[in-house]
Short mmCIF file of C-alpha atoms and ligand atoms in Angstrom, two decimals:
data_model
loop_
_atom_site.label_atom_id
_atom_site.label_comp_id
_atom_site.label_asym_id
_atom_site.label_seq_id
_atom_site.Cartn_x
_atom_site.Cartn_y
_atom_site.Cartn_z
CA MET A 20 -5.67 -4.49 -28.91
CA LYS A 21 -6.78 -2.47 -25.88
CA TYR A 22 -4.02 -1.05 -23.70
CA LEU A 23 -3.90 -2.54 -20.21
CA THR A 24 -3.48 0.25 -17.69
CA TYR A 25 -1.44 -0.19 -14.52
CA ALA A 26 -1.53 2.14 -11.49
CA LEU A 27 1.58 1.82 -9.33
CA ALA A 28 1.92 3.19 -5.81
CA LYS A 29 4.44 6.00 -5.76
CA GLY A 30 7.20 5.60 -3.17
CA ARG A 31 8.88 2.65 -1.55
CA LEU A 32 7.14 0.06 -3.77
CA THR A 33 7.69 1.70 -7.15
CA ASP A 34 11.09 0.43 -8.24
CA LYS A 35 10.53 -3.05 -6.81
CA ALA A 36 7.23 -3.32 -8.73
CA LEU A 37 8.85 -2.10 -11.95
CA ASN A 38 11.83 -4.43 -11.56
CA LEU A 39 9.47 -7.35 -11.08
CA PHE A 40 7.39 -6.30 -14.10
CA ALA A 41 10.57 -6.01 -16.18
CA ARG A 42 11.72 -9.49 -15.13
CA ILE A 43 8.52 -11.07 -16.41
CA GLY A 44 8.43 -8.91 -19.54
CA LEU A 45 5.41 -6.78 -18.61
CA VAL A 46 7.32 -3.56 -19.12
CA SER A 47 10.16 -2.88 -21.52
CA GLU A 48 13.53 -1.77 -20.15
CA GLU A 49 13.09 1.58 -21.87
CA THR A 50 9.72 2.30 -20.24
CA ARG A 51 10.96 1.13 -16.83
CA ALA A 52 13.90 3.55 -17.04
CA ASP A 53 11.59 6.31 -18.26
CA ILE A 54 9.20 5.92 -15.30
CA LEU A 55 12.04 5.84 -12.78
CA GLY A 56 13.68 8.88 -14.37
CA GLU A 57 13.26 12.54 -13.56
CA SER A 58 10.39 13.26 -15.91
CA ARG A 59 7.21 14.97 -14.67
CA LYS A 60 5.17 13.03 -17.16
CA LEU A 61 2.19 11.28 -15.54
CA ILE A 62 1.37 8.48 -17.96
CA TYR A 63 3.86 6.23 -19.74
CA THR A 64 2.76 4.21 -22.75
CA ASP A 65 4.65 1.07 -23.65
CA GLU A 66 3.73 0.48 -27.31
CA GLU A 67 5.65 -2.77 -27.46
CA LYS A 68 3.73 -4.28 -24.53
CA LYS A 69 0.43 -2.54 -25.32
CA SER A 70 0.35 -1.21 -21.77
CA ARG A 71 0.09 2.11 -19.98
CA PHE A 72 1.56 2.87 -16.57
CA PHE A 73 1.00 5.68 -14.12
CA LEU A 74 2.24 6.40 -10.64
CA ALA A 75 -0.27 7.56 -8.05
CA LYS A 76 -0.33 8.30 -4.36
CA ALA A 77 -0.53 4.87 -2.70
CA SER A 78 -3.90 5.53 -1.08
CA ASP A 79 -5.39 6.51 -4.47
CA VAL A 80 -4.35 3.31 -6.26
CA PRO A 81 -7.39 1.28 -5.03
CA THR A 82 -9.69 4.10 -6.19
CA TYR A 83 -8.28 4.07 -9.74
CA VAL A 84 -8.66 0.30 -9.85
CA GLU A 85 -12.20 0.17 -8.43
CA TYR A 86 -13.42 2.70 -11.02
CA GLY A 87 -11.62 0.97 -13.88
CA ALA A 88 -9.33 3.93 -14.60
CA ALA A 89 -6.61 1.32 -14.11
CA ASP A 90 -7.14 -2.36 -14.91
CA ILE A 91 -4.44 -3.42 -12.49
CA GLY A 92 -2.85 -1.76 -9.48
CA VAL A 93 0.10 -2.39 -7.21
CA ALA A 94 -0.23 -1.19 -3.62
CA GLY A 95 0.51 -2.36 -0.11
CA ALA A 96 -1.99 -4.62 1.64
CA ASP A 97 -2.09 -1.89 4.33
CA THR A 98 -3.55 0.55 1.77
CA LEU A 99 -6.02 -2.01 0.42
CA LEU A 100 -7.16 -2.87 3.95
CA GLU A 101 -7.61 0.77 4.80
CA GLU A 102 -9.41 1.82 1.64
CA LYS A 103 -11.79 -1.19 1.51
CA ARG A 104 -12.41 -0.73 -2.22
CA ASP A 105 -14.37 -3.19 -4.33
CA LEU A 106 -11.68 -4.99 -6.36
CA TYR A 107 -9.93 -8.33 -6.69
CA GLN A 108 -6.85 -8.77 -4.56
CA THR A 109 -4.90 -11.38 -6.42
CA VAL A 110 -1.20 -11.98 -5.97
CA ASP A 111 0.93 -11.40 -2.90
CA LEU A 112 3.99 -9.93 -4.60
CA ASN A 113 6.25 -10.81 -1.68
CA PHE A 114 8.07 -7.51 -1.46
CA GLY A 115 7.52 -4.39 0.61
CA ARG A 116 6.99 -6.55 3.65
CA CYS A 117 6.31 -4.52 6.79
CA ARG A 118 4.19 -4.62 9.91
CA ILE A 119 1.30 -2.46 10.99
CA VAL A 120 1.85 -1.71 14.66
CA VAL A 121 0.73 0.35 17.59
CA ALA A 122 3.74 2.34 18.80
CA GLY A 123 4.39 5.03 21.34
CA PRO A 124 6.75 6.23 24.04
CA PRO A 125 8.06 3.44 26.32
CA GLU A 126 6.02 4.76 29.26
CA MET A 127 2.81 3.91 27.36
CA GLU A 128 3.71 0.22 27.40
CA SER A 129 1.74 -0.66 30.51
CA LYS A 130 -0.78 2.16 30.17
CA TYR A 131 -2.19 2.27 26.65
CA ILE A 132 -4.60 -0.66 27.00
CA LYS A 133 -6.29 0.88 30.03
CA CYS A 134 -5.74 4.56 29.30
CA GLY A 135 -9.24 6.10 29.29
CA ALA A 136 -9.25 8.71 26.54
CA LEU A 137 -6.61 7.40 24.17
CA ARG A 138 -5.58 9.55 21.23
CA VAL A 139 -4.19 7.72 18.22
CA ALA A 140 -2.44 9.45 15.32
CA THR A 141 -2.37 7.49 12.08
CA LYS A 142 -2.49 7.38 8.29
CA TYR A 143 -4.80 4.36 8.73
CA PRO A 144 -7.93 5.51 10.61
CA ALA A 145 -10.08 2.52 9.60
CA ILE A 146 -7.43 -0.06 10.54
CA ALA A 147 -6.78 1.72 13.85
CA ALA A 148 -10.49 1.98 14.72
CA ASP A 149 -11.04 -1.74 13.92
CA TYR A 150 -8.03 -2.75 15.98
CA PHE A 151 -9.06 -0.83 19.09
CA TYR A 152 -12.65 -1.94 18.77
CA GLN A 153 -11.65 -5.59 18.45
CA THR A 154 -9.00 -5.62 21.15
CA SER A 155 -10.64 -3.50 23.80
CA LYS A 156 -14.22 -2.92 22.61
CA ARG A 157 -13.83 0.81 22.88
CA ALA A 158 -13.77 3.83 20.70
CA VAL A 159 -10.60 5.88 20.77
CA GLU A 160 -9.96 9.31 19.38
CA ILE A 161 -8.35 8.84 15.98
CA ILE A 162 -6.40 11.73 14.50
CA LYS A 163 -5.74 11.35 10.78
CA LEU A 164 -2.30 12.41 9.60
CA ASN A 165 -0.84 12.13 6.11
CA GLY A 166 2.80 11.44 6.94
CA SER A 167 5.55 11.63 9.59
CA VAL A 168 3.06 10.05 11.98
CA GLU A 169 5.80 9.46 14.58
CA LEU A 170 5.59 13.16 15.37
CA GLY A 171 2.20 12.59 17.05
CA PRO A 172 3.38 11.47 20.50
CA MET A 173 6.57 13.51 20.24
CA VAL A 174 4.80 16.86 20.04
CA GLY A 175 1.86 15.98 22.27
CA LEU A 176 -0.73 15.48 19.54
CA SER A 177 -1.46 11.86 20.44
CA ASP A 178 -0.64 9.19 23.02
CA VAL A 179 0.23 6.49 20.49
CA ILE A 180 0.38 5.91 16.73
CA VAL A 181 -0.76 3.18 14.37
CA ASP A 182 1.68 3.00 11.50
CA ILE A 183 3.77 0.73 9.32
CA VAL A 184 7.23 -0.33 10.41
CA GLU A 185 9.73 -1.74 7.97
CA THR A 186 13.27 -1.54 9.35
CA GLY A 187 12.23 0.01 12.67
CA SER A 188 14.75 2.80 12.36
CA THR A 189 12.23 5.67 12.30
CA LEU A 190 10.74 4.50 15.60
CA LYS A 191 14.18 3.93 17.12
CA GLU A 192 15.60 7.28 16.08
CA ASN A 193 12.62 8.99 17.64
CA GLY A 194 12.57 7.09 20.94
CA LEU A 195 9.33 5.20 20.26
CA VAL A 196 8.69 1.50 20.81
CA ILE A 197 6.29 -1.09 19.41
CA LEU A 198 3.40 -1.67 21.82
CA ASP A 199 1.52 -4.25 19.76
CA GLU A 200 1.59 -5.76 16.28
CA ILE A 201 -1.64 -5.60 14.29
CA CYS A 202 -0.62 -7.54 11.16
CA VAL A 203 2.07 -8.17 8.56
CA VAL A 204 1.53 -6.67 5.10
CA SER A 205 3.26 -6.71 1.71
CA ALA A 206 2.70 -5.48 -1.83
CA ARG A 207 -0.37 -6.84 -3.63
CA LEU A 208 -1.68 -6.93 -7.16
CA ALA A 209 -5.24 -5.60 -7.33
CA VAL A 210 -7.46 -6.07 -10.38
CA ASN A 211 -10.59 -4.23 -11.47
CA ARG A 212 -13.65 -6.53 -11.42
CA VAL A 213 -14.74 -5.75 -14.99
CA SER A 214 -11.19 -6.06 -16.39
CA MET A 215 -10.96 -9.45 -14.74
CA LYS A 216 -13.82 -10.59 -17.00
CA MET A 217 -13.32 -8.52 -20.15
CA GLU A 218 -9.54 -8.99 -20.34
CA TYR A 219 -9.51 -12.37 -18.69
CA LYS A 220 -6.77 -13.99 -20.80
CA ARG A 221 -4.29 -11.12 -20.51
CA VAL A 222 -4.95 -10.54 -16.81
CA ALA A 223 -4.73 -14.27 -16.04
CA ASP A 224 -1.40 -14.43 -17.91
CA VAL A 225 -0.07 -11.53 -15.83
CA ILE A 226 -1.22 -13.18 -12.60
CA GLN A 227 0.29 -16.52 -13.61
CA ALA A 228 3.63 -14.95 -14.57
CA LEU A 229 3.77 -13.04 -11.28
CA LYS A 230 2.90 -16.11 -9.24
CA THR A 231 5.68 -18.04 -10.93
CA GLU A 232 8.21 -15.26 -10.42
CA THR A 233 7.40 -14.44 -6.79
C1 LIG B 322 6.70 5.02 6.60
C2 LIG B 322 6.03 4.90 7.95
C3 LIG B 322 7.14 5.23 8.89
C4 LIG B 322 8.37 4.71 8.18
C5 LIG B 322 8.76 3.36 8.73
O1 LIG B 322 6.67 6.34 6.20
O2 LIG B 322 4.91 5.74 8.05
O3 LIG B 322 7.23 6.61 9.09
O4 LIG B 322 8.04 4.57 6.81
O5 LIG B 322 9.89 2.83 8.07
P1 LIG B 322 11.11 2.22 8.88
O6 LIG B 322 10.58 1.26 9.89
O7 LIG B 322 11.94 1.52 7.82
O8 LIG B 322 11.87 3.35 9.52
P2 LIG B 322 7.10 6.80 4.75
O9 LIG B 322 8.57 6.70 4.58
O10 LIG B 322 6.33 6.01 3.75
O11 LIG B 322 6.75 8.32 4.70
P3 LIG B 322 5.65 9.24 5.41
O12 LIG B 322 5.95 9.26 6.87
O13 LIG B 322 5.79 10.55 4.79
O14 LIG B 322 4.31 8.59 5.13
#
């Protein structure tokens, strides 16, 4: 039997995804503990379940799935929206819920809609560009950052940010406020298009088990 390969987003979604997979018997307890441990190993093979797992940077998960390097991936809907890869988005896993927002210093509240040359720092340049085009039919200057996006307005790099907010504490601790909400996102299961056909029974069973559990 072929091994099914899973790519899991590294970070805030990892342990929730693995706990869910363990609950429905997709990963053995031993492999789950192994992946969450300290090892620097990149790929974990679960012989019992005939599955392989690897952790990847969240924004790379859709790439692995589109190219078939992973049959199945778990990543946030924010990442899937941003990357626009050709894959099946199947189950809403109902965890990792957060919002994609425009945020900035309180004084931007009345200004950012009209502000002529708006600079936007973000990890999500495509989502930010779509949002500003749709809401105000204008191009803004998007500055791509790879993390700690809240720094943008604080150090004078940008006027506002487009970023995800979960608890809101990062914004609060840094004196920033939400200016607008773009959408709500959560973790999704993504499936490679060929795997969906070639491994239909196994993939369908996974999807069904996840739908029942979530
Ligand atoms: C995300 C996001 C915010 C923060 C929001 O960053 O970009 O910075 O979490 O979470 P909160 O509303 O619960 O405070 P992440 O922790 O993924 O790290 P990064 O900034 O390095 O991308």
